PDB file of C-alpha atoms in Angstrom:
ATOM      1  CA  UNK A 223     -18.444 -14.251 -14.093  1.00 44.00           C
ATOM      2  CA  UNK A 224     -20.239 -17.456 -12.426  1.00 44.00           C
ATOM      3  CA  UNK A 225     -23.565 -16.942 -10.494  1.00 42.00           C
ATOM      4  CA  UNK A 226     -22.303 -17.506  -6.332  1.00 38.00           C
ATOM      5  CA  UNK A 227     -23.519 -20.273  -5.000  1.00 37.00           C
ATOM      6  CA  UNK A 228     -23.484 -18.764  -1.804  1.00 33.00           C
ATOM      7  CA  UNK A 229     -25.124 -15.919  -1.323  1.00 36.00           C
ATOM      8  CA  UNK A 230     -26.206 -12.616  -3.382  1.00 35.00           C
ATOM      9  CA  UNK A 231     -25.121 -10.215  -0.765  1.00 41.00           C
ATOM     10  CA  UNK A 232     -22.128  -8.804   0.274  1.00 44.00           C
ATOM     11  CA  UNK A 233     -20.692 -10.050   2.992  1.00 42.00           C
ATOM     12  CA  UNK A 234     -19.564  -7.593   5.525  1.00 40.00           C
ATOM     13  CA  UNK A 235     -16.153  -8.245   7.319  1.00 40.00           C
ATOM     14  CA  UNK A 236     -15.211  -5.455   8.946  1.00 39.00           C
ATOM     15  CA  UNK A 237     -17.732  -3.997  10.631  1.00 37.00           C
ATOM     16  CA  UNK A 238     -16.468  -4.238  13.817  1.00 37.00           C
ATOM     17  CA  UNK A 239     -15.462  -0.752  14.129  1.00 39.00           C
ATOM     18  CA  UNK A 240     -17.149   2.467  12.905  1.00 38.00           C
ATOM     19  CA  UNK A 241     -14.701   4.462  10.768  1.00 47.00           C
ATOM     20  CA  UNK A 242     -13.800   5.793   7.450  1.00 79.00           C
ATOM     21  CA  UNK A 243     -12.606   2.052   6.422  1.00 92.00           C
ATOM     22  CA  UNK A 244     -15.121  -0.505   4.814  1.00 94.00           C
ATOM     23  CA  UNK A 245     -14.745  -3.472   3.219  1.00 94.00           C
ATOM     24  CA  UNK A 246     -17.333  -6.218   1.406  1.00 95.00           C
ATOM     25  CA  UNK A 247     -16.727  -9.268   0.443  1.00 94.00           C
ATOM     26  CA  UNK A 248     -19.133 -11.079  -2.334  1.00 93.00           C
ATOM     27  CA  UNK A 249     -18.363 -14.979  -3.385  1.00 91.00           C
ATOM     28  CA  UNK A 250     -18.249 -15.202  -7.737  1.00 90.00           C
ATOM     29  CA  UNK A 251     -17.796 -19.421  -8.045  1.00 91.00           C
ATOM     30  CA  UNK A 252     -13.907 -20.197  -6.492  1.00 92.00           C
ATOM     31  CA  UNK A 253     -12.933 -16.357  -5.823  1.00 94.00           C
ATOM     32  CA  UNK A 254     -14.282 -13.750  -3.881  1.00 95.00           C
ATOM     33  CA  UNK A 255     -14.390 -10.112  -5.070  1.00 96.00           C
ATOM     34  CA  UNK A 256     -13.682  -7.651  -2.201  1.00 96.00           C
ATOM     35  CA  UNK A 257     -14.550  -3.909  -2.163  1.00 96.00           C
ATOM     36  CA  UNK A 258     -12.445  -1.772   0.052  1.00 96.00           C
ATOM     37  CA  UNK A 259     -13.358   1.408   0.686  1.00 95.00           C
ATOM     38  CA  UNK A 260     -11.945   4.837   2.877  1.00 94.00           C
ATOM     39  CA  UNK A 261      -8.998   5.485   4.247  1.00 92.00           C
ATOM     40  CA  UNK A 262      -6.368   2.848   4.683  1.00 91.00           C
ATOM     41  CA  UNK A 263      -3.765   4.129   7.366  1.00 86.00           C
ATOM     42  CA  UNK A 264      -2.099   2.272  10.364  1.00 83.00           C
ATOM     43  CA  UNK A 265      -5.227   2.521  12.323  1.00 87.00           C
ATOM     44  CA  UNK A 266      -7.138   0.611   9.630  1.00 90.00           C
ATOM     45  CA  UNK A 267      -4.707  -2.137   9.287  1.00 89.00           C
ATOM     46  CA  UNK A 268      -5.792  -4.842  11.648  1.00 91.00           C
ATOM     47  CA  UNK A 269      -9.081  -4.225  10.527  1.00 93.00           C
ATOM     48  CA  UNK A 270      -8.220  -4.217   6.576  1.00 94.00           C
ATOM     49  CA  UNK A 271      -5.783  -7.556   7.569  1.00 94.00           C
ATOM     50  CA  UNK A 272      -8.797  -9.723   9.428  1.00 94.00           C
ATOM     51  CA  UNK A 273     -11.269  -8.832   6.627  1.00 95.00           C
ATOM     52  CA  UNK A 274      -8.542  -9.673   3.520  1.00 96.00           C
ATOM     53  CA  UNK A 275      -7.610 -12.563   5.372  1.00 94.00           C
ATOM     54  CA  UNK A 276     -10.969 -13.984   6.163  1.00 94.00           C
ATOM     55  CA  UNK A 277     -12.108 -13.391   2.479  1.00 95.00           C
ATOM     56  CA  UNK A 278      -8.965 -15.541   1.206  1.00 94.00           C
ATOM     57  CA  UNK A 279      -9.602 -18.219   3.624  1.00 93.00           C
ATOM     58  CA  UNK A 280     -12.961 -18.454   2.225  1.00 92.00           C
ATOM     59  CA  UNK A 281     -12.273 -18.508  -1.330  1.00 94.00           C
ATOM     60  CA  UNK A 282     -11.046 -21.816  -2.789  1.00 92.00           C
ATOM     61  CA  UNK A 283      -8.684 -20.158  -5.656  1.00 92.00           C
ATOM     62  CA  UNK A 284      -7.817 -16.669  -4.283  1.00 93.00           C
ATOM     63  CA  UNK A 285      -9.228 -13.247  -3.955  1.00 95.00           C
ATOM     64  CA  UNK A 286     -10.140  -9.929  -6.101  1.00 95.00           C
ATOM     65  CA  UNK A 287      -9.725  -6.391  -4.805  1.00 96.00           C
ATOM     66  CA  UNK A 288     -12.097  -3.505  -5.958  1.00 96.00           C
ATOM     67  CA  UNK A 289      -9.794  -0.628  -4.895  1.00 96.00           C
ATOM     68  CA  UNK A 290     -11.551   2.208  -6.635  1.00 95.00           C
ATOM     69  CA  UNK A 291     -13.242   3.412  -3.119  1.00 94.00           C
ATOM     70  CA  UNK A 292     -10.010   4.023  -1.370  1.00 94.00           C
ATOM     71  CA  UNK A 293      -9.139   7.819  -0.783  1.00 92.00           C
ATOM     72  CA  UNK A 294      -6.059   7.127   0.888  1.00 90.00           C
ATOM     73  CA  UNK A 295      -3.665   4.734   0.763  1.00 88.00           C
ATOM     74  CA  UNK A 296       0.337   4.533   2.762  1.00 86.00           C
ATOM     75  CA  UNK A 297       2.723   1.853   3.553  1.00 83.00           C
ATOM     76  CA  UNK A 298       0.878   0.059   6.751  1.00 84.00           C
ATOM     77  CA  UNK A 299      -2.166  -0.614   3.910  1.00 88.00           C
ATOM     78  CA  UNK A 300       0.792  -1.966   1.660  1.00 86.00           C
ATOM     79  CA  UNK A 301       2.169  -4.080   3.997  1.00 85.00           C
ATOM     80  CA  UNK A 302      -1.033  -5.639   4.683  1.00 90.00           C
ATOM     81  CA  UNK A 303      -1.237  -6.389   0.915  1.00 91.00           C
ATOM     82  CA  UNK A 304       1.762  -7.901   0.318  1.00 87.00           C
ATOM     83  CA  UNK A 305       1.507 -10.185   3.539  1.00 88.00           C
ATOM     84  CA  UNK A 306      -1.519 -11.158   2.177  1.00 92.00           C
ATOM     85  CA  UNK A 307      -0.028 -11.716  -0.950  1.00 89.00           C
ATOM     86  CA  UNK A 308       2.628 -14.197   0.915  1.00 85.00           C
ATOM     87  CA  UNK A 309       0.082 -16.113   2.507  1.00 89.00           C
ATOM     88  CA  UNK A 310      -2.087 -16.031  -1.103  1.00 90.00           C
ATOM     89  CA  UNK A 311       0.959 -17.800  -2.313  1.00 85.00           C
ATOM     90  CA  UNK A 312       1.542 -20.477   0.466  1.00 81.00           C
ATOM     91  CA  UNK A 313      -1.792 -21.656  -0.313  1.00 85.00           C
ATOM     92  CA  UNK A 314      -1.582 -22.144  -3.306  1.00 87.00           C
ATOM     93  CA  UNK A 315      -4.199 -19.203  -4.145  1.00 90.00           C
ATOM     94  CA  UNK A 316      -3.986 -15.459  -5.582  1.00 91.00           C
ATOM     95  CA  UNK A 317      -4.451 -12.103  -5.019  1.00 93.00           C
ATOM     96  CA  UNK A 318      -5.434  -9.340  -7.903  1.00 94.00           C
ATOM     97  CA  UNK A 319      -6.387  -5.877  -8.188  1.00 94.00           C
ATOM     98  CA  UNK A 320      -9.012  -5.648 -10.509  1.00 93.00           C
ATOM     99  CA  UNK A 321      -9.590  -1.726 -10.040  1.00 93.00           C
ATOM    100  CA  UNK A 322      -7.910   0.888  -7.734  1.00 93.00           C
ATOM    101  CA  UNK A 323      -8.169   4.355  -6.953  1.00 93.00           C
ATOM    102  CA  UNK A 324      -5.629   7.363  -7.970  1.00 91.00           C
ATOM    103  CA  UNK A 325      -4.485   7.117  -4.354  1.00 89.00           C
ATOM    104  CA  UNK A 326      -3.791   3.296  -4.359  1.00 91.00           C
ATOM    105  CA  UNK A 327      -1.939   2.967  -7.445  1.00 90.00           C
ATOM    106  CA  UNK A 328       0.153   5.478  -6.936  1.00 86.00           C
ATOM    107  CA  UNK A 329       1.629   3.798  -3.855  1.00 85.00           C
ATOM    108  CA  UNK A 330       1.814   0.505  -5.651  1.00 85.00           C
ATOM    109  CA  UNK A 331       3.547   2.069  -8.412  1.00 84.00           C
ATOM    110  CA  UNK A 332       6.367   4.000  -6.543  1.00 80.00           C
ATOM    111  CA  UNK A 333       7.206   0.860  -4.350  1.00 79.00           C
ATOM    112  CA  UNK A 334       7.550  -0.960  -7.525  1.00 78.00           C
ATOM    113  CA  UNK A 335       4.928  -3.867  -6.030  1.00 83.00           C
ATOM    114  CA  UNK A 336       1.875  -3.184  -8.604  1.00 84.00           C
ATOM    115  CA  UNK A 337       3.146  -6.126 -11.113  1.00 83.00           C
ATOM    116  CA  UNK A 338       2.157  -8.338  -7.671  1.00 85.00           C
ATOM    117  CA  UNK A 339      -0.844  -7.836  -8.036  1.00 89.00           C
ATOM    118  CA  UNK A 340      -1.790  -7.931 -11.493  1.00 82.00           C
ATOM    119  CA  UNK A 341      -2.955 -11.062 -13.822  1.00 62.00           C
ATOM    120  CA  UNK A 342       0.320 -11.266 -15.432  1.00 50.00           C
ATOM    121  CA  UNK A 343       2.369 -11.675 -12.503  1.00 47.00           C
ATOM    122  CA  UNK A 344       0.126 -14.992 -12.214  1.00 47.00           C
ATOM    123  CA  UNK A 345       0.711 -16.325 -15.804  1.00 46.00           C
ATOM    124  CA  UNK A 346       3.941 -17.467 -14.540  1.00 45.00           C
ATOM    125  CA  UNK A 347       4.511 -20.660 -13.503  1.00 45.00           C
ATOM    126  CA  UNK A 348       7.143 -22.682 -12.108  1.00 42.00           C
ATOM    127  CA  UNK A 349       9.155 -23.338  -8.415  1.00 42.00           C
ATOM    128  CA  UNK A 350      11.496 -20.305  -9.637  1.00 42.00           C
ATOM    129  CA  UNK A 351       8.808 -17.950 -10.396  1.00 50.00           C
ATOM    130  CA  UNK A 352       7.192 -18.686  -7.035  1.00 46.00           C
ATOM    131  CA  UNK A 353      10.357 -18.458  -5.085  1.00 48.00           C
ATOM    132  CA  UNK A 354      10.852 -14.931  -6.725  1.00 53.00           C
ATOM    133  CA  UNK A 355       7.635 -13.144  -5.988  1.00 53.00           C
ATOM    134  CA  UNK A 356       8.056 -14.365  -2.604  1.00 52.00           C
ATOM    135  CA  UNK A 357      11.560 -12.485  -2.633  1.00 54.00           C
ATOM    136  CA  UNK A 358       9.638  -9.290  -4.330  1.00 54.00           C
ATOM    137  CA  UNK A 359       7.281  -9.142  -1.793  1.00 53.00           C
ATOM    138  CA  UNK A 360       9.202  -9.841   1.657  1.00 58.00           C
ATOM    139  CA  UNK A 361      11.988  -7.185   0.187  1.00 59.00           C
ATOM    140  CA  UNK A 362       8.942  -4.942  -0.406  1.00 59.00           C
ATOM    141  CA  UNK A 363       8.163  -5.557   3.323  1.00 60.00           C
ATOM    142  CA  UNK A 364      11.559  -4.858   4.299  1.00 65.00           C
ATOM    143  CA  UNK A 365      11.597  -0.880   3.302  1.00 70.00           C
ATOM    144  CA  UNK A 366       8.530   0.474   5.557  1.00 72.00           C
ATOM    145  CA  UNK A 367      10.236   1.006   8.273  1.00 79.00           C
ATOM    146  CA  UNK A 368      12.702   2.924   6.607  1.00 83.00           C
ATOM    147  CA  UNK A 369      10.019   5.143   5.026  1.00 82.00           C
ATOM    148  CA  UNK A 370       8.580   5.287   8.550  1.00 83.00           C
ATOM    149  CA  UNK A 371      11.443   6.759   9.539  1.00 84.00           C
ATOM    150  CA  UNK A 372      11.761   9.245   6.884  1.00 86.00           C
ATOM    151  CA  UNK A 373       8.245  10.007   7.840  1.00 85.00           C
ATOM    152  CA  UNK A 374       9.200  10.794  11.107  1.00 86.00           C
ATOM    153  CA  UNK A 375      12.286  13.103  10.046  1.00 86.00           C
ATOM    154  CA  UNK A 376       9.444  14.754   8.285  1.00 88.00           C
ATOM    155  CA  UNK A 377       7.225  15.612  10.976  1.00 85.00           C
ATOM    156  CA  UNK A 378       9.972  16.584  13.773  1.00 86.00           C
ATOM    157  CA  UNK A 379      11.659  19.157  10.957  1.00 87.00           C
ATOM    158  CA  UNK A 380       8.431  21.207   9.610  1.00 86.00           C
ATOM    159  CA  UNK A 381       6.220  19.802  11.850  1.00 87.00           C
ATOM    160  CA  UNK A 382       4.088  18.003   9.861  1.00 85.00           C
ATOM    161  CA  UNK A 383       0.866  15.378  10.247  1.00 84.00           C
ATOM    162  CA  UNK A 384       1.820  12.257   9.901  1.00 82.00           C
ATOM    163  CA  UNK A 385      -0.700  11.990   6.606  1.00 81.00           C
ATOM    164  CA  UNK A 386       0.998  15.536   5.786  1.00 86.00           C
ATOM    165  CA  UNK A 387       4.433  13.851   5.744  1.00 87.00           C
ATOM    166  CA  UNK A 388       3.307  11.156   3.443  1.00 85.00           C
ATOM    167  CA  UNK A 389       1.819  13.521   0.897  1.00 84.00           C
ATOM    168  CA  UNK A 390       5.106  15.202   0.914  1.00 89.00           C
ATOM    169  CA  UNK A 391       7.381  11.886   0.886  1.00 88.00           C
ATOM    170  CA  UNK A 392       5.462  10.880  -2.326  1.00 86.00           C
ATOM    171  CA  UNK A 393       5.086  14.571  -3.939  1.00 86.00           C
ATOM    172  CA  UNK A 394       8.792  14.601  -3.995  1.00 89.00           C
ATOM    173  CA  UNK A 395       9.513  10.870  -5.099  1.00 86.00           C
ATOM    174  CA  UNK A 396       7.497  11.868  -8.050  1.00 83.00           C
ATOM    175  CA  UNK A 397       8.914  15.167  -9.097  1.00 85.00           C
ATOM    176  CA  UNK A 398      12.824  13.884  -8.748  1.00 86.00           C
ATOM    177  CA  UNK A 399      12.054  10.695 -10.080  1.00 84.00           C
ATOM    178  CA  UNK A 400      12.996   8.881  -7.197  1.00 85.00           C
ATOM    179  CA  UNK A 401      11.877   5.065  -5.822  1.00 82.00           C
ATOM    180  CA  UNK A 402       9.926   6.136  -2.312  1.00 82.00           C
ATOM    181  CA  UNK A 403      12.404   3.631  -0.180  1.00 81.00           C
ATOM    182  CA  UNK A 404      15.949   5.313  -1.814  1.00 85.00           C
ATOM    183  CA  UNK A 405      13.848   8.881  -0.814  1.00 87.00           C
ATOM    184  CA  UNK A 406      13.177   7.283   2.580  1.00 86.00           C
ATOM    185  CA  UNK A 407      17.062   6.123   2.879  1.00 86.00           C
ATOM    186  CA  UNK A 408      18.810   9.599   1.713  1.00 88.00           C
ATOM    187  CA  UNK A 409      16.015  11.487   4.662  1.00 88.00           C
ATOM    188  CA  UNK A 410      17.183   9.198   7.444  1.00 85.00           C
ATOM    189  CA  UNK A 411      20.880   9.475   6.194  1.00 86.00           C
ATOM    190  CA  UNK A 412      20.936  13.242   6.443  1.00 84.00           C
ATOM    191  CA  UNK A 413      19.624  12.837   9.718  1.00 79.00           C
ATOM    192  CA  UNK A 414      22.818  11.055  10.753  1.00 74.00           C
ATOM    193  CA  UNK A 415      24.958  13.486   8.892  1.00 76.00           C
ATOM    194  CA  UNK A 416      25.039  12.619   5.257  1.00 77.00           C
ATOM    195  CA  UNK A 417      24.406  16.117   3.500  1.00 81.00           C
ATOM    196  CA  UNK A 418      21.255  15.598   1.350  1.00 83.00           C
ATOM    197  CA  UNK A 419      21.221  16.242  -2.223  1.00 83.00           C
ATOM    198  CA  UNK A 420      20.617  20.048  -3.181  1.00 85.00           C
ATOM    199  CA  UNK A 421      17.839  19.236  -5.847  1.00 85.00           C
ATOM    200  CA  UNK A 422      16.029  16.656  -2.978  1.00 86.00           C
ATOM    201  CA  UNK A 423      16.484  19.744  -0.178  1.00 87.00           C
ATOM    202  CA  UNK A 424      14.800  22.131  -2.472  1.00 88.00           C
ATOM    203  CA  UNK A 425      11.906  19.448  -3.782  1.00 89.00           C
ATOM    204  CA  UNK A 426      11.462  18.571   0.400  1.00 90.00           C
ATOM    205  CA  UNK A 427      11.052  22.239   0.730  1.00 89.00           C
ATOM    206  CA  UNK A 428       8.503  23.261  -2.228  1.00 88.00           C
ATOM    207  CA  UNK A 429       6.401  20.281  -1.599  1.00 88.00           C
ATOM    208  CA  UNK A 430       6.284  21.592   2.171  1.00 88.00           C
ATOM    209  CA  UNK A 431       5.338  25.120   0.718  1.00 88.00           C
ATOM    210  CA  UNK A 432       3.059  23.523  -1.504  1.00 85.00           C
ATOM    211  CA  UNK A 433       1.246  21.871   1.200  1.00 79.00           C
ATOM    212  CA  UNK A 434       0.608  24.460   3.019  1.00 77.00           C
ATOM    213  CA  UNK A 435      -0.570  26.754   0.886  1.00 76.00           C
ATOM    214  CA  UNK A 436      -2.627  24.183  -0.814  1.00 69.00           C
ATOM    215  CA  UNK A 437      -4.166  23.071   2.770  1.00 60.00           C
ATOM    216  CA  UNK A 438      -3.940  19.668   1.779  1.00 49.00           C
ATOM    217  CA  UNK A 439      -3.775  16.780   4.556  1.00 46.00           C
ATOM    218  CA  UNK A 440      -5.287  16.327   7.747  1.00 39.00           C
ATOM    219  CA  UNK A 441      -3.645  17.889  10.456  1.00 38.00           C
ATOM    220  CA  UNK A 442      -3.876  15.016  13.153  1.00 37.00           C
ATOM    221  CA  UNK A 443      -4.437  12.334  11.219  1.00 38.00           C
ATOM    222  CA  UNK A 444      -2.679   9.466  12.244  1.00 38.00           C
ATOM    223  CA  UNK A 445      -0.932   6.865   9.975  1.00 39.00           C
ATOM    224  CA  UNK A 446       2.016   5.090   9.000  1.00 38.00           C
TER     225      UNK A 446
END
């Protein structure tokens, strides 16, 4: 890549709080690379949101995410991506994920939003191309809260953390094969009297079993 003109330091932009988030931000010629690193939860989102977005207004073409430091990774972090993303795109600029973590990409695969984020989704070119990423990524948007929700069922029923319920909503999206936001949907349905499927009552209840015999989570630990 290009020597930086600018400097051969990172720059820090969130440092405003002391935490388990941390980001750095290092200029290479019209991009900027930017590390991320800890836990990215609803707490860390304002933070992780000021730092992406001040990176991306200082690059002139767009921005590069080093994702391989993140240990944990739920739907307010996604949201901040793909708003990110939508303001990449009204500026004419990019975002890419140039490494992640186990943690990351498996978030960005179950929502179905890793191809966002990826050089080929910027190959394409074209007022129709734009006008459908922009669709991909405000529909993206659209399901948190419903996974919220789903989160919540979570945690009033077995009485779950809310980092606890996440491990669970994703442990079972993967062993039935299910997107995370139809999961989310067929939780909150059951909730308002919709039986849920037998094979989804018995994966909810394993995975619960699973956690806590595993001891996995963080009792406490906020997030959304």
């Amino acid at each position: 890549m290009p020597e930086s003109a600018y400097t051969t330091q990172p720059a820090t932009f969130a440092a405003s709080r002391p935490g388990p988030l941390s980001t750095a931000a290092l200029p290479d010629g019209a991009r900027t690379v930017v590390t991320v690193c800890g836990e990215l939860d609803l707490h860390a989102s304002d933070e992780l949101s000021a730092a992406l977005g001040g990176a991306l207004e200082s690059a002139a073409e767009g921005i590069d995410l080093d994702l391989q430091g993140v240990v944990f990774c739920d739907c307010s972090a996604l949201n901040v991506l793909l708003a990110l993303r939508e303001q990449a795109l009204t500026q004419g600029k990019t975002v890419t994920i140039q490494a992640s973590s186990p943690a990351a990409e498996r978030l960005l695969t179950l929502t179905g939003t890793l191809r966002l984020f990826t050089g080929a989704a910027h190959d394409e070119t074209g007022e129709h191309e734009l006008g459908t990423e922009v669709v991909q990524l405000r529909r993206a948007m659209q399901t948190r809260p419903t996974i919220d929700l789903a989160r919540g069922v979570l945690m009033a029923t077995f009485g779950l953390s809310p980092q606890d319920a996440w491990h669970v909503l994703v442990m079972v999206s993967q062993n039935t094969n299910t997107k995370l936001h139809l999961l989310a949907q067929d939780l909150v349905t059951a909730v308002q009297g919709e039986p849920l499927p037998d094979a989804t009552q018995r994966q909810v209840s394993a995975a619960v079993s699973r956690l806590s015999e595993s001891g996995v989570g963080a009792p406490g630990h906020e997030g959304a």
